[in-house]
XYZ file of C-alpha atoms in Angstrom:
410
model
C 7.761 -18.353 12.694
C 9.166 -17.844 16.203
C 11.270 -14.991 17.482
C 14.457 -15.872 19.301
C 17.311 -13.605 20.346
C 18.392 -13.672 16.712
C 15.638 -13.753 14.115
C 16.480 -14.496 10.511
C 13.875 -13.838 7.878
C 14.616 -15.054 4.381
C 12.405 -13.475 1.769
C 12.570 -14.434 -1.901
C 12.718 -11.375 -4.101
C 12.263 -11.303 -7.860
C 14.898 -9.368 -9.746
C 12.960 -6.296 -10.870
C 13.629 -2.774 -11.990
C 11.362 0.175 -11.207
C 11.994 3.500 -12.915
C 10.475 6.928 -13.124
C 9.619 7.220 -16.791
C 10.703 10.186 -18.871
C 7.243 10.160 -20.438
C 3.860 9.790 -18.757
C 4.524 6.460 -17.043
C 5.228 6.549 -13.314
C 6.201 2.871 -13.065
C 8.089 0.462 -15.292
C 8.983 -3.106 -14.417
C 11.118 -5.743 -16.095
C 10.153 -9.254 -14.942
C 11.841 -12.611 -15.543
C 9.567 -15.680 -15.415
C 11.121 -19.136 -14.978
C 9.644 -22.299 -16.509
C 9.729 -25.064 -13.890
C 6.853 -27.094 -15.347
C 9.014 -29.977 -16.593
C 7.897 -29.325 -20.179
C 8.561 -26.879 -23.005
C 5.888 -24.168 -22.950
C 5.011 -21.489 -25.488
C 2.352 -19.292 -23.872
C 2.608 -17.009 -20.810
C -0.541 -15.756 -19.042
C -0.378 -12.782 -16.646
C -3.196 -11.180 -14.637
C -2.175 -7.769 -13.283
C -3.650 -6.009 -10.269
C -4.153 -2.824 -12.303
C -6.007 -3.212 -15.606
C -4.148 -0.196 -17.043
C -0.808 -2.029 -16.998
C 0.634 -2.149 -20.535
C 3.234 -4.285 -22.296
C 6.262 -2.154 -23.189
C 7.528 -3.733 -26.408
C 10.309 -1.140 -26.677
C 12.064 -2.770 -23.714
C 13.494 -6.318 -23.346
C 10.935 -9.001 -24.229
C 11.132 -12.717 -24.993
C 7.650 -12.971 -26.538
C 6.785 -10.907 -29.615
C 3.037 -11.563 -29.784
C 0.333 -10.531 -27.313
C -3.366 -11.317 -26.929
C -5.027 -8.662 -24.757
C -8.433 -6.976 -24.541
C -8.248 -3.255 -23.751
C -9.595 -2.389 -20.313
C -8.941 -5.848 -18.873
C -6.085 -6.979 -16.642
C -5.255 -10.210 -18.519
C -2.277 -10.363 -20.887
C -1.371 -13.481 -22.890
C 1.957 -13.825 -24.692
C 2.416 -16.620 -27.235
C 4.562 -17.974 -30.037
C 7.943 -18.483 -28.334
C 9.134 -21.855 -27.018
C 10.524 -21.768 -23.462
C 12.259 -25.041 -22.483
C 12.029 -26.453 -18.983
C 14.389 -24.426 -16.806
C 14.385 -21.573 -19.307
C 13.186 -18.031 -18.721
C 11.102 -15.343 -20.397
C 11.754 -11.667 -19.710
C 8.984 -9.130 -20.313
C 8.676 -5.394 -19.638
C 5.607 -3.447 -18.518
C 4.577 0.145 -17.806
C 1.829 1.839 -15.802
C 0.792 5.495 -15.691
C -0.027 5.560 -11.973
C 0.833 3.117 -9.178
C 2.938 0.000 -8.688
C 2.998 -2.848 -11.195
C 1.958 -5.998 -9.331
C 0.598 -9.366 -10.449
C -2.449 -11.190 -9.119
C -1.423 -14.498 -10.715
C 0.420 -16.002 -13.689
C 0.887 -19.391 -15.375
C 2.285 -21.222 -18.414
C 0.377 -23.053 -21.174
C 1.180 -25.040 -24.304
C -0.472 -24.376 -27.660
C -1.855 -20.867 -27.123
C -2.336 -18.567 -30.105
C -3.892 -15.256 -31.178
C -7.460 -16.348 -30.393
C -7.334 -19.079 -27.743
C -5.550 -20.274 -24.611
C -3.423 -23.368 -24.606
C -3.308 -26.208 -22.077
C -2.096 -25.057 -18.668
C 1.126 -26.596 -17.355
C 2.403 -26.250 -13.801
C 0.961 -24.219 -10.935
C -0.811 -20.884 -11.012
C 1.569 -18.610 -9.105
C 1.145 -15.377 -7.188
C 3.383 -12.322 -7.249
C 3.685 -11.462 -3.577
C 3.716 -12.846 -0.061
C 3.917 -10.960 3.190
C 5.395 -10.891 6.677
C 4.530 -8.421 9.437
C 7.121 -7.079 11.861
C 5.249 -6.033 15.009
C 6.580 -3.575 17.613
C 5.013 -4.065 21.049
C 5.182 -2.816 24.627
C 5.668 0.777 25.729
C 8.211 3.557 25.186
C 11.513 2.117 23.970
C 14.413 1.802 26.380
C 16.723 2.456 23.440
C 18.858 -0.692 23.549
C 17.033 -2.471 20.701
C 19.148 -3.201 17.626
C 18.083 -4.835 14.335
C 20.501 -5.820 11.571
C 19.231 -5.849 7.966
C 21.094 -7.003 4.862
C 20.071 -7.384 1.199
C 22.086 -7.517 -2.023
C 25.307 -6.686 -0.196
C 23.816 -3.725 1.671
C 24.208 -4.118 5.450
C 22.560 -1.681 7.855
C 21.693 -1.334 11.545
C 18.374 -0.057 12.880
C 18.540 1.488 16.359
C 15.598 1.986 18.703
C 15.276 5.542 20.035
C 14.700 5.980 23.783
C 11.177 7.099 24.604
C 9.717 6.349 21.173
C 6.308 4.649 21.302
C 5.794 1.448 19.238
C 3.806 3.489 16.706
C 6.747 5.858 16.224
C 9.273 3.017 15.985
C 7.144 1.324 13.301
C 7.111 4.447 11.112
C 10.828 4.949 11.702
C 11.555 1.344 10.613
C 9.410 1.792 7.482
C 11.373 4.902 6.498
C 14.655 3.167 7.351
C 13.861 0.272 4.986
C 12.664 2.550 2.184
C 15.740 4.758 2.382
C 18.248 1.900 2.573
C 16.783 -0.701 0.191
C 14.521 1.002 -2.367
C 16.754 3.466 -4.182
C 18.671 3.961 -7.405
C 15.719 2.875 -9.551
C 15.434 -0.586 -7.960
C 12.519 -1.506 -5.697
C 13.934 -4.457 -3.742
C 10.997 -4.832 -1.364
C 7.450 -3.548 -0.920
C 6.822 -2.114 2.553
C 3.542 -1.236 4.183
C 2.297 -0.184 7.612
C -0.545 -2.646 8.271
C -1.399 -1.237 11.705
C 0.042 1.548 13.868
C 2.552 -0.953 15.304
C 3.166 -3.298 12.369
C 5.245 -3.069 9.202
C 4.480 -5.494 6.379
C 7.436 -6.626 4.261
C 5.867 -7.639 0.962
C 8.239 -9.301 -1.470
C 8.166 -11.093 -4.785
C 8.703 -14.786 -5.439
C 8.730 -14.973 -9.223
C 11.567 -16.746 -10.977
C 15.292 -16.651 -10.302
C 17.694 -15.518 -9.046
C 16.510 -15.351 -5.443
C 17.889 -12.526 -3.343
C 17.850 -12.826 0.424
C 16.735 -10.216 2.898
C 18.153 -11.088 6.286
C 16.715 -9.451 9.391
C 18.439 -10.211 12.685
C 17.370 -8.964 16.092
C 20.798 -8.349 17.565
C 19.380 -6.973 20.811
C 15.742 -7.036 21.942
C 14.675 -3.700 23.401
C 13.925 -4.180 27.095
C 10.577 -2.403 26.982
C 9.592 -2.742 23.305
C 9.817 -6.369 22.093
C 9.479 -7.286 18.408
C 7.493 -10.159 16.865
C 7.268 -11.506 13.305
C 3.815 -12.524 12.047
C 3.227 -14.249 8.720
C 0.084 -13.317 6.819
C -1.891 -14.122 3.680
C -4.522 -11.426 3.311
C -6.824 -9.626 0.902
C -5.135 -6.483 -0.387
C -6.727 -3.121 -1.206
C -4.567 -0.791 -3.306
C -6.103 2.574 -2.458
C -5.293 6.214 -3.160
C -6.584 8.937 -0.858
C -5.569 12.388 0.367
C -6.056 14.205 3.676
C -6.666 17.968 3.506
C -4.336 18.972 6.330
C -1.492 16.758 5.116
C -1.655 17.565 1.397
C 0.243 20.309 -0.436
C -1.427 20.765 -3.847
C 1.364 23.024 -5.131
C 3.894 20.229 -4.688
C 1.342 17.428 -5.155
C 2.789 15.816 -2.022
C 1.152 14.244 1.025
C 2.794 14.032 4.445
C 2.974 10.361 5.393
C 0.863 9.286 8.369
C -1.254 6.371 9.500
C -4.706 6.287 7.869
C -7.463 3.702 8.256
C -9.973 2.013 5.967
C -13.105 0.161 7.036
C -14.825 -2.517 4.978
C -18.580 -2.372 5.512
C -21.351 -4.628 4.285
C -23.135 -3.433 1.152
C -26.455 -4.266 2.849
C -28.101 -1.930 5.375
C -27.262 -1.321 8.234
C -23.780 -1.583 6.650
C -22.153 -3.531 9.469
C -18.389 -3.361 9.911
C -16.694 -6.371 8.254
C -13.025 -5.506 8.764
C -10.795 -2.606 9.717
C -7.138 -1.880 9.014
C -4.750 0.931 8.185
C -1.420 1.983 6.748
C 0.713 5.064 6.142
C -0.157 6.599 2.781
C 2.879 7.555 0.716
C 3.600 11.026 -0.676
C 1.261 10.359 -3.627
C -1.541 9.142 -1.360
C -1.089 5.478 -2.244
C -1.372 2.726 0.338
C -1.826 -1.026 0.596
C -4.469 -2.129 3.097
C -4.583 -5.798 4.166
C -7.809 -7.439 5.385
C -8.170 -10.808 7.121
C -11.987 -11.058 7.095
C -12.826 -9.972 3.549
C -14.064 -12.375 0.872
C -13.631 -12.422 -2.879
C -16.561 -11.340 -5.089
C -18.514 -9.869 -2.157
C -19.550 -6.172 -2.415
C -18.333 -3.702 0.225
C -18.440 -0.049 1.119
C -14.977 1.471 1.657
C -14.638 4.051 4.434
C -11.499 6.210 4.522
C -10.680 7.893 7.825
C -7.857 9.855 9.442
C -7.387 10.661 13.126
C -8.745 14.218 12.797
C -10.511 13.953 9.432
C -14.136 13.573 8.361
C -14.960 9.913 7.762
C -15.369 9.513 3.981
C -17.388 6.729 2.318
C -16.875 5.419 -1.224
C -19.449 6.469 -3.814
C -21.171 3.077 -3.667
C -21.043 -0.288 -1.914
C -20.179 -2.429 -4.929
C -16.423 -2.689 -4.385
C -15.136 -6.281 -4.587
C -11.937 -8.238 -4.104
C -11.064 -10.277 -7.194
C -8.349 -12.872 -6.599
C -7.658 -11.194 -3.231
C -7.026 -7.789 -4.862
C -8.997 -4.532 -5.090
C -8.141 -1.043 -6.390
C -9.830 2.248 -5.503
C -8.878 5.917 -5.975
C -10.716 8.628 -4.026
C -8.629 11.460 -5.476
C -9.735 11.690 -9.111
C -13.165 13.288 -8.554
C -15.331 14.615 -5.742
C -17.982 12.013 -6.540
C -15.606 9.145 -5.824
C -16.845 9.790 -2.269
C -20.464 9.258 -1.254
C -22.312 12.583 -1.502
C -19.232 14.084 -3.239
C -18.004 14.719 0.294
C -14.442 15.799 -0.546
C -12.507 19.032 -0.918
C -10.926 19.954 -4.252
C -7.242 20.795 -3.811
C -5.665 21.663 -7.137
C -6.623 18.908 -9.555
C -7.174 16.274 -6.853
C -9.686 15.667 -4.075
C -9.104 15.100 -0.376
C -10.846 14.113 2.837
C -11.848 17.130 4.937
C -9.818 17.775 8.096
C -10.904 19.127 11.476
C -13.140 16.540 13.168
C -11.058 16.436 16.349
C -13.636 14.733 18.580
C -14.670 12.293 15.809
C -18.396 12.938 16.130
C -18.910 13.315 12.381
C -19.117 17.113 12.243
C -16.608 19.977 12.293
C -17.975 22.528 14.754
C -17.305 24.806 17.714
C -16.211 21.915 19.921
C -13.381 21.093 17.522
C -12.419 24.773 17.366
C -12.251 24.916 21.156
C -10.019 21.829 21.333
C -7.526 23.279 18.852
C -7.601 26.711 20.484
C -6.873 25.216 23.915
C -4.030 23.114 22.509
C -2.480 26.165 20.843
C -2.842 28.219 24.029
C -1.080 25.465 25.975
C 1.699 25.280 23.333
C 1.079 21.583 22.668
C 3.859 19.943 20.684
C 4.444 16.477 19.273
C 2.173 13.968 17.590
C -1.269 15.120 18.776
C -4.809 14.865 17.407
C -5.131 18.664 17.331
C -2.120 19.014 15.001
C -4.014 19.153 11.696
C -1.044 19.741 9.375
C 1.401 17.378 11.136
C 3.876 20.165 11.895
C 4.331 18.674 15.405
C 3.008 21.797 17.116
C -0.466 23.342 17.315
C -0.886 26.896 16.047
C -3.046 29.251 13.990
C -2.612 27.132 10.852
C -4.361 24.206 12.514
C -7.109 26.503 13.803
C -7.681 27.832 10.263
C -8.400 24.355 8.864
C -11.032 23.730 11.528
C -12.525 27.217 11.276
C -12.914 26.983 7.496
C -14.607 23.596 7.620
C -16.874 24.587 10.497
C -17.976 27.544 8.346
C -18.663 25.113 5.485
C -20.794 22.964 7.847
C -18.701 19.931 6.918
C -20.208 16.666 8.180
C -19.841 12.960 7.510
C -22.229 11.815 4.769
C -23.273 8.171 4.989
C -25.743 6.076 2.963
C -29.348 6.026 4.093
C -30.454 2.843 5.915
């Protein structure tokens, strides 16, 4: 897709509803599936990204019967005839994370013990586009118009902002203007320091349009749109300096993940990043990963201790993978995480990124504090935008603990 002076991006979005549950469920989603097979079908098959997704039969549902094995991500609904052009609405709930679908399809003749005959295509839940901010500090004359479901907004470039800062600002702009009031209209993700991924749904009807128009291209920070079809890692992780255990909130900042071969010497396969949300959740997209191939996952932050997953047997299945570092210390190799409240986080303080928190890191933070450094700097451990005694304390504590990167033996 080419960028001209006016860029229009049309993204099909499934009508969905996302709520904060009054009980223990953090996500609920009502989904309408349309039958375009040309035949009457009576069996709906859904494979969720998260195997803990549950059917909520207290909410609107077209099918009354389900075939599902506990602990698996496949759900099969049967016993209701859906004519060609008709729809089936089902509701789902999940205790932690977003409800997303790997794939789904219709069949005829399914029942309580067996699948029916598949009709039509196997469909996916999401597709993606990346909006890339390039060049140097913004001149400030860039202007992007965004509209969706009758909401029209303008995004203004800020003079002097680097592409990395503009990308984060655009992500927050989209979240604040289009995902509110219990409705998640789009999924947004920072796929690199300078790119924002707009991930949207294409299930069923009606189709809502998101229109993005570049009204004015910034003179020193041009924008490009890149389409992508990538492997997706849904990962949860925390960073010590950014996490407040009392509030159970993480400050949002760009964090990276490496995919490494499961076989020694554990060569780098792919590398990407995103901004983790306030719960520590992020979507990481990989171009070079393969399905059903084992990988080590390596979580890293700009001034954190590189943290490896507990083993190298993590695989993409149907282009999806899930991993949560935060539930136990031993989710990291060598249990190399810090307990903060009931969750676990990557250690902070490796300023020079040599794999150890030591006197050199202390000196770097001390010098930055003495020089009254402000802004987005590597010595700002807690992302307060200035370097002070609080940042020094993080490094001092972890140097005293002899915190180092722990990696698998060759």
